[in-house]
Amino acid sequence: MARARNIKPGFFTNDKLAECQPLARLLFQGLWCHADREGRIEDRPKKFKAEILPYDDCDTEKLLQELESQGFVIRYSHGEKRYLQVVNFCKHQNPHVKEQASEIPAPCKHGASTVQAPDMHSSCPADSLNLIPDSIENTFVASDADDASAGKEKTIDSCPHQEIISLYAEILPELPQPRIWDGARAKSLTARWRWVLADLKSKGKPAERENGLDFFRRMFCYIRDSDFLMGRAGRWSADLGWIVKAEPFAKILQGNYENKQESA
């Protein structure tokens, strides 16, 4: 069933979307209307053609490939079925409170895999989460206070706050989203970022921006599987400001919240 969705003025001036042909842009809008409240839908090009572009002579498969190549959708499979995720759907849409919860697994859920070569900015294969428990072996997560000296390390890239926040919004849209990001929360995220890159470097891995972002992508996917952190086990749920504090961050990496009724 199609639903009413929002469209923002920025849609018309998005330079990446401008790389797609006009019918691909129209298809993109139509996907919003047919996707569930999490921006997910079965990946059925022929059905999209019938429901969204019934009067146009076009190949919806090629149009979807254009949208995927520009990072606007993620195409993935789970078992025998193929699905599509509209990227940043929950960031731009406000589904009705009575709209049914999604029954489609997220791209980063166990057993899900991308249909085509994954975009490292938009996918998070679950098997890559094995990095997280290993990443704290023989190391410690520095406190925010310890970060003063780390800030002088010129080999550590500056923290890409907005990109990490965008990853959080994309992978964990059900959790509270930050409206203001400064002060102690920004300081905590900077400290965690520097620790992640320093940890990668200590293990002989490239301490590069993309590897750091990939770590946070995997961590957010890892959090998705925790009933406690996602609020499925009670009224409390995590948020980004809490996640990046030194103690919760370390506990998450240690697996303390793997569907356990731990207290925050």
Coordinates of C-alpha atoms in Angstrom, one line a residue:
M1 CA 0.0 0.0 0.0
A2 CA 1.4 3.4 -1.0
R3 CA 1.8 6.1 1.7
A4 CA 2.1 9.8 1.8
R5 CA 5.7 11.0 2.3
N6 CA 7.6 14.2 2.6
I7 CA 9.8 15.9 -0.1
K8 CA 12.3 18.6 0.8
P9 CA 13.5 21.5 -1.4
G10 CA 17.0 20.0 -1.3
F11 CA 15.9 17.1 -3.4
F12 CA 15.8 19.3 -6.5
T13 CA 19.3 20.7 -6.0
N14 CA 21.1 17.5 -4.9
D15 CA 24.1 17.2 -7.3
K16 CA 24.6 13.5 -6.8
L17 CA 20.9 12.9 -7.7
A18 CA 21.4 15.1 -10.7
E19 CA 23.8 12.4 -12.1
C20 CA 20.7 10.1 -12.4
Q21 CA 18.3 10.5 -15.3
P22 CA 14.9 12.1 -14.6
L23 CA 13.0 8.8 -14.5
A24 CA 15.4 7.5 -11.9
R25 CA 14.7 10.5 -9.7
L26 CA 11.0 10.0 -10.1
L27 CA 11.4 6.3 -9.3
F28 CA 13.3 7.3 -6.2
Q29 CA 10.4 9.4 -5.0
G30 CA 8.0 6.5 -5.7
L31 CA 10.1 4.1 -3.6
W32 CA 9.5 6.4 -0.6
C33 CA 5.8 6.0 -1.0
H34 CA 5.9 2.2 -1.2
A35 CA 8.6 1.5 1.3
D36 CA 7.7 0.7 5.0
R37 CA 8.4 2.9 7.9
E38 CA 12.1 2.0 7.9
G39 CA 12.5 2.7 4.2
R40 CA 12.6 -1.0 3.2
I41 CA 10.8 -2.8 0.5
E42 CA 11.0 -6.0 -1.5
D43 CA 13.3 -5.4 -4.5
R44 CA 10.9 -6.2 -7.4
P45 CA 11.8 -4.0 -10.5
K46 CA 8.8 -5.2 -12.5
K47 CA 6.4 -4.3 -9.7
F48 CA 8.0 -0.9 -9.4
K49 CA 7.5 -0.4 -13.1
A50 CA 3.8 -1.2 -12.8
E51 CA 3.1 0.8 -9.6
I52 CA 5.4 3.8 -10.0
L53 CA 6.2 4.3 -13.7
P54 CA 3.2 2.6 -15.5
Y55 CA 3.0 5.1 -18.4
D56 CA 6.8 5.3 -19.1
D57 CA 8.9 3.3 -21.5
C58 CA 11.8 2.5 -19.3
D59 CA 13.9 -0.3 -17.7
T60 CA 13.4 0.0 -13.9
E61 CA 16.3 -2.4 -13.3
K62 CA 18.7 0.1 -14.9
L63 CA 17.1 3.0 -13.0
L64 CA 17.7 1.2 -9.7
Q65 CA 21.3 0.5 -10.7
E66 CA 21.7 4.3 -11.2
L67 CA 20.3 5.1 -7.7
E68 CA 22.4 2.4 -6.1
S69 CA 25.6 3.6 -7.8
Q70 CA 25.0 7.1 -6.4
G71 CA 24.4 5.7 -2.9
F72 CA 20.6 6.5 -2.7
V73 CA 19.5 2.9 -2.2
I74 CA 21.1 -0.4 -0.9
R75 CA 20.1 -3.6 -2.6
Y76 CA 20.6 -6.8 -0.6
S77 CA 19.3 -10.3 -0.1
H78 CA 18.2 -12.2 3.0
G79 CA 17.6 -15.9 2.4
E80 CA 15.8 -16.4 -0.9
K81 CA 14.4 -12.8 -1.0
R82 CA 15.8 -9.6 -2.3
Y83 CA 15.2 -6.3 -0.6
L84 CA 15.9 -2.6 -1.1
Q85 CA 16.8 0.0 1.6
V86 CA 16.3 3.7 0.9
V87 CA 19.4 5.3 2.4
N88 CA 18.7 8.0 5.1
F89 CA 14.9 7.3 4.8
C90 CA 14.3 7.9 8.5
K91 CA 16.3 11.1 8.5
H92 CA 14.0 12.7 6.0
Q93 CA 10.7 11.0 6.5
N94 CA 8.2 11.1 9.4
P95 CA 6.0 8.0 9.2
H96 CA 2.7 8.1 10.9
V97 CA 2.9 6.8 14.5
K98 CA 0.3 4.1 13.7
E99 CA 2.2 2.8 10.6
Q100 CA 3.1 -0.9 11.0
A101 CA 6.6 -1.7 12.0
S102 CA 8.9 -3.1 9.4
E103 CA 9.0 -6.8 9.0
I104 CA 11.9 -6.7 6.6
P105 CA 15.4 -7.4 8.0
A106 CA 17.9 -4.5 7.9
P107 CA 20.8 -4.7 5.4
C108 CA 23.2 -5.3 8.3
K109 CA 21.2 -8.1 9.9
H110 CA 22.8 -11.5 10.1
G111 CA 22.2 -13.5 6.9
A112 CA 21.8 -10.4 4.8
S113 CA 24.2 -9.7 2.0
T114 CA 24.4 -7.0 -0.7
V115 CA 23.2 -8.1 -4.2
Q116 CA 26.0 -6.3 -6.0
A117 CA 29.4 -5.1 -4.9
P118 CA 28.7 -3.1 -1.7
D119 CA 29.4 0.6 -1.3
M120 CA 31.6 1.0 1.7
H121 CA 29.7 4.2 2.6
S122 CA 26.3 2.5 2.8
S123 CA 26.5 -1.2 3.7
C124 CA 27.6 -3.2 6.7
P125 CA 27.9 -7.0 6.2
A126 CA 27.3 -8.7 9.5
D127 CA 30.2 -11.1 9.1
S128 CA 32.6 -8.1 9.4
L129 CA 31.4 -7.5 13.0
N130 CA 34.0 -10.1 14.1
L131 CA 36.4 -7.1 14.2
I132 CA 34.7 -5.6 17.2
P133 CA 35.5 -8.2 20.0
D134 CA 39.0 -8.6 18.6
S135 CA 39.5 -4.8 18.4
I136 CA 39.9 -4.5 22.2
E137 CA 42.3 -7.4 22.7
N138 CA 45.2 -6.2 24.9
T139 CA 44.1 -2.6 24.6
F140 CA 41.9 -0.2 26.5
V141 CA 39.5 2.5 25.6
A142 CA 40.9 5.8 26.6
S143 CA 38.9 8.1 28.8
D144 CA 37.9 11.6 27.6
A145 CA 40.4 13.1 30.0
D146 CA 43.2 10.9 28.4
D147 CA 42.4 12.4 25.0
A148 CA 44.3 15.7 25.7
S149 CA 47.6 14.2 24.6
A150 CA 46.1 12.2 21.8
G151 CA 45.0 15.5 20.3
K152 CA 48.6 16.3 19.6
E153 CA 49.1 13.2 17.5
K154 CA 49.4 14.6 13.9
T155 CA 49.1 11.1 12.3
I156 CA 45.5 10.7 13.6
D157 CA 42.8 12.1 11.3
S158 CA 40.4 14.6 12.6
C159 CA 37.1 13.1 13.7
P160 CA 34.4 13.2 11.0
H161 CA 31.5 13.9 13.3
Q162 CA 28.8 14.4 10.7
E163 CA 29.7 11.3 8.8
I164 CA 29.5 9.2 11.9
I165 CA 26.2 10.8 12.9
S166 CA 24.8 10.0 9.5
L167 CA 25.9 6.4 9.8
Y168 CA 24.1 6.2 13.1
A169 CA 21.0 7.7 11.7
E170 CA 21.0 5.3 8.7
I171 CA 21.7 2.1 10.6
L172 CA 19.9 2.9 13.9
P173 CA 17.0 5.1 12.9
E174 CA 14.8 3.7 15.8
L175 CA 17.1 5.2 18.4
P176 CA 16.9 8.8 19.5
Q177 CA 18.6 11.1 17.0
P178 CA 20.9 14.0 18.2
R179 CA 19.6 17.4 17.3
I180 CA 22.6 19.3 18.7
W181 CA 26.1 17.9 18.7
D182 CA 28.6 19.8 20.7
G183 CA 30.3 20.0 24.1
A184 CA 30.9 16.8 26.0
R185 CA 29.3 14.5 23.4
A186 CA 31.5 15.9 20.6
K187 CA 34.6 15.5 22.9
S188 CA 33.6 11.9 23.7
L189 CA 33.2 11.0 20.0
T190 CA 36.6 12.6 19.2
A191 CA 38.2 10.5 21.9
R192 CA 36.6 7.3 20.6
W193 CA 37.6 8.1 17.0
R194 CA 41.2 8.7 18.0
W195 CA 41.3 5.5 20.0
V196 CA 39.8 3.5 17.1
L197 CA 42.5 4.7 14.6
A198 CA 45.3 4.3 17.2
D199 CA 44.0 0.7 17.8
L200 CA 44.0 0.0 14.1
K201 CA 47.5 1.4 13.8
S202 CA 48.8 -0.7 16.8
K203 CA 47.5 -3.9 15.0
G204 CA 49.4 -3.0 11.8
K205 CA 46.2 -1.9 9.9
P206 CA 45.9 1.4 8.0
A207 CA 44.8 4.1 10.4
E208 CA 42.8 5.8 7.7
R209 CA 39.5 7.7 7.7
E210 CA 37.6 5.0 5.7
N211 CA 38.8 2.2 8.1
G212 CA 37.6 4.3 11.1
L213 CA 34.2 4.9 9.5
D214 CA 34.0 1.2 8.7
F215 CA 34.6 0.4 12.4
F216 CA 31.7 2.6 13.5
R217 CA 29.5 1.2 10.8
R218 CA 30.2 -2.3 12.1
M219 CA 29.7 -1.2 15.7
F220 CA 26.3 0.3 14.9
C221 CA 25.2 -2.9 13.1
Y222 CA 26.4 -4.8 16.2
I223 CA 24.3 -2.6 18.4
R224 CA 21.2 -3.3 16.3
D225 CA 21.3 -6.9 17.5
S226 CA 21.1 -6.0 21.2
D227 CA 17.6 -6.0 22.6
F228 CA 18.8 -4.0 25.6
L229 CA 20.5 -1.2 23.6
M230 CA 17.7 -1.0 21.1
G231 CA 15.0 -0.7 23.8
R232 CA 13.3 -4.0 23.0
A233 CA 13.9 -5.3 26.5
G234 CA 12.4 -2.3 28.3
R235 CA 11.7 1.4 28.2
W236 CA 15.4 2.5 28.1
S237 CA 17.3 2.6 24.8
A238 CA 20.8 3.8 24.0
D239 CA 21.6 7.0 22.1
L240 CA 24.7 8.2 20.3
G241 CA 25.8 10.5 23.2
W242 CA 25.7 7.6 25.6
I243 CA 27.3 5.1 23.1
V244 CA 30.4 7.2 22.7
K245 CA 31.1 7.7 26.4
A246 CA 34.3 5.8 27.4
E247 CA 32.6 3.2 29.7
P248 CA 29.6 2.3 27.6
F249 CA 31.8 2.2 24.5
A250 CA 34.1 -0.3 26.1
K251 CA 31.2 -2.4 27.5
I252 CA 29.6 -2.6 24.0
L253 CA 32.9 -3.8 22.5
Q254 CA 33.3 -6.4 25.2
G255 CA 29.8 -7.8 24.4
N256 CA 28.2 -6.9 27.7
Y257 CA 24.9 -6.0 26.0
E258 CA 24.4 -9.1 23.8
N259 CA 20.7 -9.5 24.7
K260 CA 21.5 -9.4 28.4
Q261 CA 19.4 -7.4 30.8
E262 CA 22.4 -5.2 31.8
S263 CA 21.8 -1.8 33.4
A264 CA 23.2 1.3 31.7

